[in-house]
Coordinates of C-alpha atoms in Angstrom, one line a residue:
Chain W
M1 CA -14.9 5.0 4.2
K2 CA -13.7 8.5 3.4
T3 CA -13.9 9.7 -0.2
F4 CA -12.4 12.8 -1.8
E5 CA -15.6 14.7 -1.0
N6 CA -14.0 17.5 1.1
E7 CA -10.7 17.6 -0.7
N8 CA -9.5 20.2 -3.1
Y9 CA -7.8 19.3 -6.4
Y10 CA -4.3 19.5 -4.8
Q11 CA -5.3 17.2 -2.1
I12 CA -6.9 14.8 -4.4
L13 CA -3.7 14.5 -6.5
Q14 CA -1.6 14.8 -3.3
V15 CA 0.6 17.5 -4.8
P16 CA 1.8 20.7 -3.1
A17 CA 0.0 23.9 -4.1
N18 CA 3.0 25.0 -6.2
A19 CA 3.5 21.8 -8.0
R20 CA 5.0 22.0 -11.4
A21 CA 3.2 20.6 -14.4
D22 CA 5.4 17.5 -14.6
E23 CA 4.8 16.8 -11.0
I24 CA 1.1 17.1 -11.5
K25 CA 1.3 14.7 -14.4
H26 CA 3.3 12.2 -12.3
A27 CA 0.9 12.5 -9.5
Y28 CA -2.0 11.9 -11.9
R29 CA -0.5 8.8 -13.2
D30 CA 0.2 7.5 -9.7
S31 CA -3.4 8.1 -8.7
L32 CA -4.6 6.3 -11.8
A33 CA -2.4 3.4 -11.0
I34 CA -4.0 3.1 -7.6
Y35 CA -7.6 3.7 -8.5
E36 CA -8.1 2.3 -11.9
A37 CA -10.3 -0.8 -12.1
E38 CA -7.5 -3.2 -12.7
S39 CA -5.5 -2.0 -9.7
V40 CA -4.6 -4.7 -7.2
A41 CA -4.0 -2.1 -4.4
T42 CA -7.7 -1.2 -4.3
Y43 CA -9.1 -4.6 -5.3
S44 CA -12.7 -5.0 -4.0
L45 CA -12.4 -2.0 -1.8
F46 CA -14.8 0.2 -3.7
S47 CA -18.1 -0.4 -5.4
D48 CA -18.1 0.3 -9.2
E49 CA -19.9 3.5 -8.5
Q50 CA -17.5 4.7 -5.8
R51 CA -14.5 3.9 -8.0
E52 CA -16.1 5.8 -10.9
R53 CA -16.6 8.9 -8.8
L54 CA -13.1 8.7 -7.4
L55 CA -11.6 8.4 -10.9
Q56 CA -13.9 11.2 -12.1
A57 CA -12.6 13.4 -9.3
I58 CA -9.0 12.6 -10.2
E59 CA -9.7 13.3 -13.9
T60 CA -11.3 16.7 -13.1
A61 CA -8.5 17.6 -10.7
F62 CA -5.8 16.8 -13.3
D63 CA -7.7 18.6 -16.2
T64 CA -7.9 21.7 -14.1
L65 CA -4.4 21.8 -12.6
V66 CA -2.6 21.0 -15.8
N67 CA -4.2 23.9 -17.6
E68 CA -2.6 27.1 -16.5
E69 CA -5.7 29.2 -17.1
K70 CA -8.1 26.9 -15.4
R71 CA -5.7 26.4 -12.6
N72 CA -5.4 30.1 -11.9
A73 CA -9.1 30.5 -11.9
Y74 CA -9.4 27.5 -9.6
N75 CA -6.8 28.9 -7.2
Q76 CA -8.6 32.2 -7.1
M77 CA -11.9 30.4 -6.4
L78 CA -10.2 28.6 -3.5
I79 CA -9.0 31.9 -2.0
D80 CA -12.2 33.8 -2.7
T81 CA -14.4 31.1 -1.0
G82 CA -12.0 31.0 1.9
Q83 CA -11.1 27.4 1.4
V84 CA -7.4 28.2 1.5
D85 CA -5.3 31.2 2.5
A86 CA -3.6 33.1 -0.3
A87 CA -0.3 32.2 1.4
F88 CA -1.0 28.6 0.4
F89 CA 0.1 29.4 -3.1
S90 CA 3.0 31.7 -2.4
R91 CA 5.7 29.3 -1.3
Q92 CA 7.3 29.2 -4.7
G93 CA 11.0 28.6 -4.9
Q94 CA 11.3 27.1 -1.4
R95 CA 10.9 23.5 -2.4
K96 CA 13.3 20.9 -3.3
S97 CA 13.1 19.9 -7.0
D98 CA 13.8 16.3 -6.2
A99 CA 10.9 16.0 -3.8
Y100 CA 9.0 13.7 -6.1
C101 CA 11.5 11.8 -8.2
D102 CA 13.4 9.8 -5.6
T103 CA 11.1 6.8 -4.8
R104 CA 9.5 6.6 -8.2
T105 CA 12.2 5.3 -10.5
L106 CA 11.2 1.7 -9.9
S107 CA 7.9 1.8 -11.6
N108 CA 8.7 4.6 -14.1
E109 CA 8.6 2.4 -17.1
K110 CA 5.3 0.7 -16.1
R111 CA 3.6 4.0 -15.4
L112 CA 4.8 5.5 -18.7
S113 CA 3.6 2.5 -20.6
Q114 CA 0.2 2.6 -19.0
W115 CA 0.0 6.3 -19.9
V116 CA 1.0 5.7 -23.5
Q117 CA -1.6 2.9 -23.8
K118 CA -4.3 5.2 -22.4
K119 CA -3.4 7.9 -24.8
A120 CA -3.3 5.6 -27.7
D121 CA -6.8 4.4 -26.9
T122 CA -8.1 8.0 -27.2
P123 CA -9.6 8.3 -30.8
E124 CA -8.4 11.8 -31.6
I125 CA -4.9 11.1 -30.5
R126 CA -4.9 7.8 -32.3
Q127 CA -5.9 9.6 -35.5
R128 CA -3.2 12.2 -35.1
I129 CA -0.6 9.6 -34.6
E130 CA -1.7 7.5 -37.5
A131 CA -1.7 10.6 -39.8
I132 CA 1.9 11.3 -38.9
L133 CA 3.0 7.7 -39.2
S134 CA 1.3 7.3 -42.6
R135 CA 4.0 9.5 -44.2
E136 CA 6.8 7.9 -46.1
M137 CA 9.5 9.8 -44.4
L138 CA 9.7 11.0 -40.8
S139 CA 11.7 14.1 -39.8
G140 CA 12.7 14.9 -36.3
L141 CA 10.0 17.4 -36.2
E142 CA 7.4 14.8 -36.8
L143 CA 8.9 12.5 -34.1
K144 CA 8.5 15.5 -31.8
Q145 CA 4.9 15.9 -32.8
L146 CA 4.3 12.2 -32.1
R147 CA 5.9 12.6 -28.7
E148 CA 3.9 15.7 -27.9
A149 CA 0.7 14.0 -29.0
Y150 CA 1.3 11.5 -26.2
G151 CA 2.0 14.3 -23.8
I152 CA 5.4 13.0 -22.9
D153 CA 8.5 15.1 -22.4
I154 CA 12.2 14.4 -23.2
P155 CA 13.3 13.8 -19.6
E156 CA 10.6 11.1 -19.3
I157 CA 11.9 9.3 -22.4
H158 CA 15.4 9.6 -21.0
A159 CA 14.3 8.2 -17.7
V160 CA 13.1 5.0 -19.3
T161 CA 15.5 4.6 -22.3
K162 CA 18.6 6.1 -20.7
I163 CA 19.3 7.9 -24.0
S164 CA 20.8 11.3 -23.1
G165 CA 18.4 14.3 -23.4
D166 CA 20.9 15.9 -25.8
S167 CA 20.8 13.0 -28.2
L168 CA 17.1 13.0 -28.1
K169 CA 16.9 16.7 -28.8
R170 CA 19.4 16.4 -31.7
I171 CA 17.3 13.6 -33.3
E172 CA 14.2 15.8 -33.0
A173 CA 16.0 18.9 -34.3
N174 CA 17.4 17.0 -37.3
Q175 CA 21.0 17.9 -36.2
F176 CA 22.4 14.9 -38.1
E177 CA 26.0 16.1 -38.1
D178 CA 26.0 15.9 -34.2
L179 CA 24.5 12.4 -34.1
P180 CA 26.7 9.3 -33.5
A181 CA 27.1 6.6 -36.0
E182 CA 24.0 5.2 -37.7
I183 CA 24.0 2.0 -35.7
Y184 CA 23.5 4.0 -32.6
V185 CA 20.9 6.2 -34.2
R186 CA 19.0 3.1 -35.1
Q187 CA 19.1 1.9 -31.5
F188 CA 17.9 5.3 -30.3
L189 CA 15.0 5.3 -32.7
K190 CA 14.0 1.8 -31.7
A191 CA 14.0 2.7 -28.0
Y192 CA 12.1 5.9 -28.7
A193 CA 9.5 4.1 -30.8
D194 CA 9.1 1.4 -28.2
V195 CA 8.3 3.9 -25.6
L196 CA 5.6 5.4 -27.8
R197 CA 4.4 1.9 -28.7
I198 CA 4.7 2.5 -32.4
D199 CA 6.2 0.3 -35.1
S200 CA 10.0 0.8 -34.6
G201 CA 10.9 -0.7 -38.0
H202 CA 8.8 1.9 -39.7
V203 CA 10.2 4.7 -37.6
I204 CA 13.8 3.7 -38.2
D205 CA 13.4 3.3 -42.0
S206 CA 11.5 6.5 -42.5
Y207 CA 13.7 8.6 -40.3
L208 CA 16.9 7.2 -41.9
K209 CA 15.3 7.9 -45.4
F210 CA 14.6 11.5 -44.4
M211 CA 18.1 11.8 -43.0
A212 CA 19.7 10.4 -46.2
Q213 CA 17.7 12.8 -48.3
A214 CA 18.5 15.8 -46.1
K215 CA 22.3 15.3 -46.2
P216 CA 23.3 13.4 -49.4
D217 CA 26.4 15.5 -49.7
T218 CA 27.8 14.7 -46.3
D219 CA 27.4 11.0 -47.0
H220 CA 29.3 11.5 -50.1
D221 CA 32.1 13.4 -48.4
R222 CA 32.5 10.6 -45.9
A223 CA 32.5 8.0 -48.6
Chain S
M1 CA -17.6 -6.3 31.0
A2 CA -16.5 -2.7 30.8
S3 CA -13.0 -3.8 31.8
V4 CA -12.0 -4.8 28.2
E5 CA -12.3 -1.3 27.0
K6 CA -10.9 0.5 30.0
V7 CA -7.3 0.7 29.1
G8 CA -7.5 4.4 30.2
N9 CA -4.2 6.3 30.2
I10 CA -2.2 3.4 31.5
E11 CA -0.2 1.8 28.7
P12 CA -0.4 -1.9 29.1
M13 CA 2.9 -3.4 30.2
P14 CA 3.8 -5.5 27.1
K15 CA 3.8 -4.2 23.6
I16 CA 1.1 -6.3 22.0
Y17 CA 0.9 -7.0 18.3
P18 CA -2.0 -9.1 17.2
I19 CA -1.3 -10.6 13.8
G20 CA -4.3 -11.2 11.6
G21 CA -5.4 -10.7 8.0
G22 CA -8.5 -12.5 7.0
K23 CA -7.2 -15.1 4.6
G24 CA -5.8 -18.4 5.5
G25 CA -2.4 -19.6 4.2
V26 CA -0.9 -16.1 3.8
G27 CA 1.8 -16.8 6.4
K28 CA 0.4 -15.3 9.7
S29 CA 1.9 -18.0 11.8
F30 CA 5.2 -17.9 9.9
V31 CA 5.5 -14.1 10.3
A32 CA 4.5 -14.4 14.0
A33 CA 7.1 -17.1 14.7
S34 CA 9.8 -15.3 12.8
L35 CA 9.2 -11.9 14.3
G36 CA 9.0 -13.5 17.8
A37 CA 12.4 -15.2 17.3
L38 CA 14.0 -12.0 15.9
L39 CA 12.6 -9.7 18.6
A40 CA 13.9 -12.2 21.3
R41 CA 17.3 -12.1 19.7
H42 CA 17.4 -8.4 20.4
G43 CA 17.4 -9.4 24.1
R44 CA 13.8 -8.7 24.8
T45 CA 11.4 -11.2 26.3
V46 CA 8.7 -12.3 23.9
A47 CA 5.5 -14.3 24.4
L48 CA 3.9 -15.9 21.3
I49 CA 0.3 -16.7 21.9
D50 CA -1.3 -19.2 19.5
L51 CA -4.9 -18.0 19.3
D52 CA -5.7 -19.8 16.1
L53 CA -8.1 -21.7 18.3
G54 CA -8.8 -25.2 17.1
A55 CA -6.1 -25.0 14.4
S56 CA -3.1 -24.2 16.4
N57 CA 0.3 -25.2 15.0
L58 CA 2.7 -22.3 15.9
H59 CA 5.0 -24.8 17.6
T60 CA 5.8 -26.4 14.3
F61 CA 7.1 -23.1 12.9
L62 CA 9.3 -22.8 15.9
G63 CA 10.8 -26.2 15.3
M64 CA 9.6 -27.7 18.6
P65 CA 7.1 -30.4 19.6
A66 CA 3.7 -29.4 20.8
P67 CA 4.0 -28.2 24.4
K68 CA 2.3 -30.6 26.8
D69 CA 0.3 -27.8 28.4
G70 CA -0.6 -24.2 27.6
L71 CA -3.7 -22.1 27.4
N72 CA -6.0 -25.0 28.6
R73 CA -4.5 -24.8 32.1
F74 CA -5.3 -21.2 32.4
L75 CA -8.8 -21.6 31.0
N76 CA -9.6 -24.6 33.3
K77 CA -8.2 -22.7 36.2
H78 CA -5.4 -25.2 36.9
A79 CA -2.9 -22.3 36.4
Q80 CA -3.4 -19.1 38.3
T81 CA -1.7 -16.8 35.8
L82 CA -1.4 -16.9 32.1
D83 CA 2.3 -16.4 32.1
S84 CA 2.8 -19.6 34.1
T85 CA 1.5 -21.5 31.0
A86 CA 4.2 -20.2 28.7
A87 CA 6.6 -22.9 27.5
P88 CA 10.2 -22.2 26.7
T89 CA 11.2 -22.5 23.0
P90 CA 14.5 -23.3 21.3
V91 CA 15.1 -19.6 21.1
T92 CA 16.3 -17.8 24.3
N93 CA 13.8 -15.3 25.6
L94 CA 11.0 -16.6 23.4
F95 CA 8.1 -18.3 25.0
L96 CA 5.0 -20.0 23.6
I97 CA 1.6 -20.1 25.0
S98 CA 0.0 -22.8 23.0
S99 CA -3.6 -23.7 22.5
S100 CA -2.8 -27.1 20.8
T101 CA -3.7 -29.0 23.9
C102 CA -7.0 -27.2 24.4
S103 CA -10.3 -29.1 23.9
M104 CA -11.4 -29.8 20.4
E105 CA -14.2 -27.3 20.9
I106 CA -11.9 -24.5 22.0
A107 CA -12.8 -22.5 18.9
N108 CA -16.2 -21.8 20.5
L109 CA -14.7 -20.1 23.6
F110 CA -17.2 -18.9 26.2
Y111 CA -17.6 -15.1 26.4
A112 CA -16.4 -14.9 30.0
Q113 CA -13.3 -17.0 29.2
K114 CA -12.5 -14.7 26.3
I115 CA -12.7 -11.6 28.5
K116 CA -10.6 -13.3 31.2
L117 CA -8.0 -14.2 28.5
I118 CA -7.9 -10.8 27.0
N119 CA -7.4 -9.1 30.3
A120 CA -4.6 -11.6 31.2
I121 CA -2.9 -11.0 27.9
K122 CA -2.8 -7.2 28.6
K123 CA -0.9 -7.9 31.8
L124 CA 1.6 -10.4 30.6
P125 CA 5.1 -9.7 32.1
F126 CA 6.9 -9.8 28.8
D127 CA 8.4 -7.0 26.6
Y128 CA 6.5 -8.2 23.6
V129 CA 3.4 -10.2 23.0
L130 CA 2.6 -11.5 19.5
I131 CA -0.8 -13.0 19.0
D132 CA -1.1 -15.4 16.1
L133 CA -4.7 -15.4 14.9
G134 CA -6.7 -17.6 12.6
A135 CA -8.3 -16.8 9.3
G136 CA -11.7 -15.4 9.0
T137 CA -13.5 -12.6 10.8
N138 CA -15.4 -14.4 13.6
F139 CA -16.0 -12.5 16.8
N140 CA -13.2 -14.3 18.8
T141 CA -10.7 -13.4 16.2
L142 CA -11.8 -9.8 16.0
D143 CA -11.9 -9.4 19.8
F144 CA -8.4 -10.8 20.1
F145 CA -7.2 -8.5 17.3
L146 CA -8.7 -5.6 19.3
T147 CA -6.6 -6.6 22.4
S148 CA -4.3 -3.8 21.3
N149 CA -4.4 -0.9 19.0
K150 CA -1.3 -2.1 17.1
G151 CA -2.8 -4.8 14.9
V152 CA -0.7 -6.2 12.2
F153 CA -2.3 -7.3 8.9
V154 CA -0.5 -9.9 7.0
C155 CA -1.4 -10.5 3.4
T156 CA 0.1 -11.6 0.1
P157 CA 0.1 -9.6 -3.1
E158 CA -2.7 -11.7 -4.6
P159 CA -6.1 -10.0 -5.2
T160 CA -7.9 -12.6 -3.1
S161 CA -5.7 -12.0 -0.1
I162 CA -6.0 -8.2 -0.5
E163 CA -9.8 -8.5 -0.7
N164 CA -9.9 -10.5 2.5
T165 CA -7.6 -8.0 4.2
F166 CA -9.9 -5.1 3.3
R167 CA -12.8 -7.1 4.6
F168 CA -11.0 -7.9 7.8
I169 CA -10.1 -4.2 8.3
K170 CA -13.8 -3.3 7.8
A171 CA -14.9 -6.1 10.2
V172 CA -12.4 -4.8 12.8
Y173 CA -13.8 -1.3 12.6
L174 CA -17.4 -2.6 12.8
R175 CA -16.6 -4.7 15.9
K176 CA -14.8 -1.8 17.6
I177 CA -17.6 0.6 16.8
K178 CA -20.2 -1.8 18.1
Q179 CA -18.2 -2.2 21.3
L180 CA -18.1 1.6 21.7
I181 CA -21.8 2.0 21.1
K182 CA -22.6 -0.7 23.6
R183 CA -20.4 0.8 26.3
H184 CA -21.1 4.4 25.9
D185 CA -24.0 6.6 26.2
F186 CA -25.2 7.0 22.7
D187 CA -28.6 8.3 21.5
A188 CA -31.1 5.5 22.0
Q189 CA -32.2 5.6 18.4
A190 CA -28.6 5.4 17.1
K191 CA -28.0 2.5 19.5
A192 CA -31.1 0.7 18.3
A193 CA -30.3 1.2 14.7
V194 CA -26.7 0.0 15.0
L195 CA -27.3 -2.9 17.3
D196 CA -30.4 -4.1 15.4
T197 CA -29.4 -7.7 14.8
A198 CA -31.7 -7.9 11.8
S199 CA -29.6 -5.5 9.8
N200 CA -26.7 -7.9 9.3
A201 CA -25.6 -6.1 6.2
L202 CA -24.4 -3.1 8.3
T203 CA -21.1 -1.7 7.3
S204 CA -18.9 0.7 9.3
R205 CA -19.7 3.4 6.8
D206 CA -23.4 3.0 7.5
I207 CA -22.7 3.1 11.2
M208 CA -20.9 6.4 10.8
D209 CA -23.9 7.8 8.9
I210 CA -26.4 6.5 11.5
V211 CA -24.4 8.1 14.3
A212 CA -24.0 11.3 12.4
T213 CA -27.7 11.5 11.8
Y214 CA -29.0 10.6 15.3
D215 CA -26.1 11.7 17.5
P216 CA -23.9 14.1 15.6
E217 CA -21.9 15.1 18.7
K218 CA -20.7 11.6 19.1
E219 CA -19.2 11.5 15.6
R220 CA -16.0 13.2 16.8
F221 CA -15.7 10.9 19.8
F222 CA -16.0 8.0 17.4
K223 CA -13.5 9.2 15.0
A224 CA -11.0 10.0 17.8
C225 CA -11.5 6.4 19.2
I226 CA -10.8 4.7 15.9
G227 CA -8.1 7.2 15.0
R228 CA -6.1 5.8 17.9
F229 CA -5.3 2.6 16.1
Q230 CA -1.9 2.2 14.6
F231 CA -2.3 -0.5 12.1
K232 CA 0.6 -2.2 10.4
L233 CA 0.7 -4.1 7.1
I234 CA 3.1 -6.8 5.9
L235 CA 3.1 -8.2 2.4
N236 CA 4.3 -11.8 2.7
Q237 CA 5.3 -14.3 -0.1
F238 CA 6.4 -11.4 -2.3
R239 CA 7.4 -12.7 -5.7
K240 CA 9.6 -10.9 -8.2
N241 CA 6.9 -10.3 -10.7
A242 CA 4.7 -8.5 -8.1
D243 CA 4.4 -4.7 -8.2
A244 CA 7.3 -3.4 -6.0
G245 CA 5.3 -0.4 -5.0
L246 CA 2.2 -2.4 -4.0
G247 CA 2.7 -2.2 -0.2
K248 CA 3.1 1.6 -0.3
K249 CA 0.1 1.9 -2.5
I250 CA -2.1 -0.1 -0.1
E251 CA -0.7 2.0 2.7
T252 CA -1.7 5.2 0.8
V253 CA -5.2 3.9 0.1
C254 CA -5.8 2.8 3.7
N255 CA -4.6 6.1 5.1
R256 CA -6.9 8.0 2.7
H257 CA -10.0 6.0 3.0
F258 CA -10.1 4.5 6.5
Y259 CA -10.0 6.5 9.7
S260 CA -6.8 5.4 11.3
P261 CA -3.1 5.6 10.5
F262 CA -1.6 2.6 8.6
E263 CA 2.0 1.8 8.2
F264 CA 3.5 -0.5 5.6
L265 CA 6.3 -2.4 7.4
G266 CA 7.7 -4.1 4.4
G267 CA 7.5 -7.0 2.0
V268 CA 8.9 -10.5 2.7
A269 CA 10.2 -12.3 -0.3
F270 CA 8.7 -15.7 -1.3
D271 CA 11.1 -18.5 -0.5
E272 CA 10.6 -22.2 -1.1
R273 CA 12.8 -22.9 1.8
V274 CA 10.1 -21.7 4.2
I275 CA 8.1 -24.8 3.3
D276 CA 11.3 -26.9 3.6
S277 CA 11.8 -25.6 7.1
I278 CA 8.3 -26.6 8.1
Y279 CA 8.8 -30.1 6.8
A280 CA 12.1 -30.3 8.6
K281 CA 10.5 -28.8 11.7
K282 CA 13.1 -26.1 11.9
L283 CA 12.7 -22.4 12.6
Y284 CA 13.3 -20.7 9.2
V285 CA 15.1 -17.5 10.4
K286 CA 17.5 -19.6 12.4
N287 CA 18.0 -22.1 9.7
Y288 CA 18.5 -19.6 7.0
P289 CA 19.9 -16.4 8.6
A290 CA 21.1 -14.8 5.5
T291 CA 18.3 -15.1 3.0
A292 CA 16.5 -12.1 1.6
S293 CA 13.3 -13.1 3.4
T294 CA 15.1 -13.3 6.8
M295 CA 16.7 -9.9 6.3
E296 CA 13.4 -8.4 5.4
L297 CA 11.9 -9.9 8.5
E298 CA 14.7 -8.5 10.5
Q299 CA 14.0 -5.0 9.2
I300 CA 10.3 -5.5 10.1
A301 CA 11.3 -6.7 13.6
E302 CA 13.5 -3.6 13.9
L303 CA 10.6 -1.4 12.9
L304 CA 8.4 -3.0 15.6
A305 CA 11.1 -2.6 18.2
N306 CA 12.4 0.9 17.5
G307 CA 9.9 2.4 15.2
Q308 CA 12.7 2.7 12.6
P309 CA 14.8 0.3 10.5
A310 CA 18.3 -0.4 11.7
S311 CA 20.7 1.6 9.5
S312 CA 23.0 -1.4 9.3
L313 CA 20.1 -3.4 7.7
L314 CA 19.1 -0.8 5.2
Q315 CA 22.1 -1.5 3.0
P316 CA 23.1 -5.1 3.5
A317 CA 26.9 -5.3 3.4
L318 CA 27.9 -7.2 0.3

């Protein structure tokens, strides 16, 4: 059987040389879904050792390509060692932005949830998240920090929850006056918390508490 | 004996699709019967050969009684040609070469008979030949699977079935590589190492390594030979809770880690009525022409016939 031995990081993740960060992230998750130990698609195909090495290669490829500095150094190395031609990297702007997002909607939710689980299992991230959640009130900024701790962007939350990107941004930016009625905000917060697999009851209560404190006057005006 | 391998540049007359996949009960016979009927409906002549020797029952899927004669007449030389043993089926243009009337010991076919049969299959005067194979990876099954380079693997989304399919794929490679090594001029040491009957645990990976070590020039020849396969994959008994992307994932994995191109032809939804049809001795796709499973089978038949799905089938009108 062939392994990834002679493949460069782009080939390992099966992304083009000018892939954007979000594409690399998607490709990474797709690869994990195929090669992780629980995957049915590769059931019994590899020995534990082989699988470990494949996963390690995917991990290294992702780590490098998702970090701009490391990626540039890696690209330079590929060119310097003659593994690829410099032209390999200079096709920016020629590609279709929808090249990757068409066939993937089906399992979006599942992949995102696997990703969140994985992140939540990482001790440092777990700690950061718990520190934020331990506060009595949660501002939009803190929700944003939570989201970023998981490494998830707004379009990804939108893809799963169908909440518009604008609404999500307003929640995170504490633009309360532009938000819809509270019942909707509650639903938004619940969906948002569910994606991040955190206690939605707590998120709703503490965000609404913050909101009430931040704009007591407007509430009065309305009343 | 060299004749099995010598297809040369001449494309065999019929398009031959052996249907295998390692595990029993995944629906190989069901898929073979259904695709046979659907291809025949396109106006092509189709021969279904039941080579699940010793356990043949393809006729039941077609909704017909066991033919009185079949393969046995060809093997015992009462019939001159294989095609004269083909029995008509309830579907126009679809013929069945059955092995249900063969001796109880047919599963242990003599080598010479097997070669004769394989050569005759390659010359059958039909547009399509679908070969229904049994479970497991015995030599007969593997050799029949290697009758053409367009083998179709049928499996279900269960881990056990996928495991057997991977094992079957590896067994097919191993058998093919051994054939190549026997028939071509390889380095004596490489030959001895690969054909050493004591090393039963040999895998196709090991073979590649052995050849690369002893006879590096042959490695390219090897890879070219097994790169000529155009394997197909069908996921049968697909239930709603299965991962919808599973077929594509397996296709990706096979293309990345084996040495030949693989194509996922599609999934076929699980349907209780398939069992009902078998009880009723009726052909499922004829009895239930508008179910999801039938439409998916039609798409697959379309892919086999034209290399692309019919546009009318892509978005069922409703």
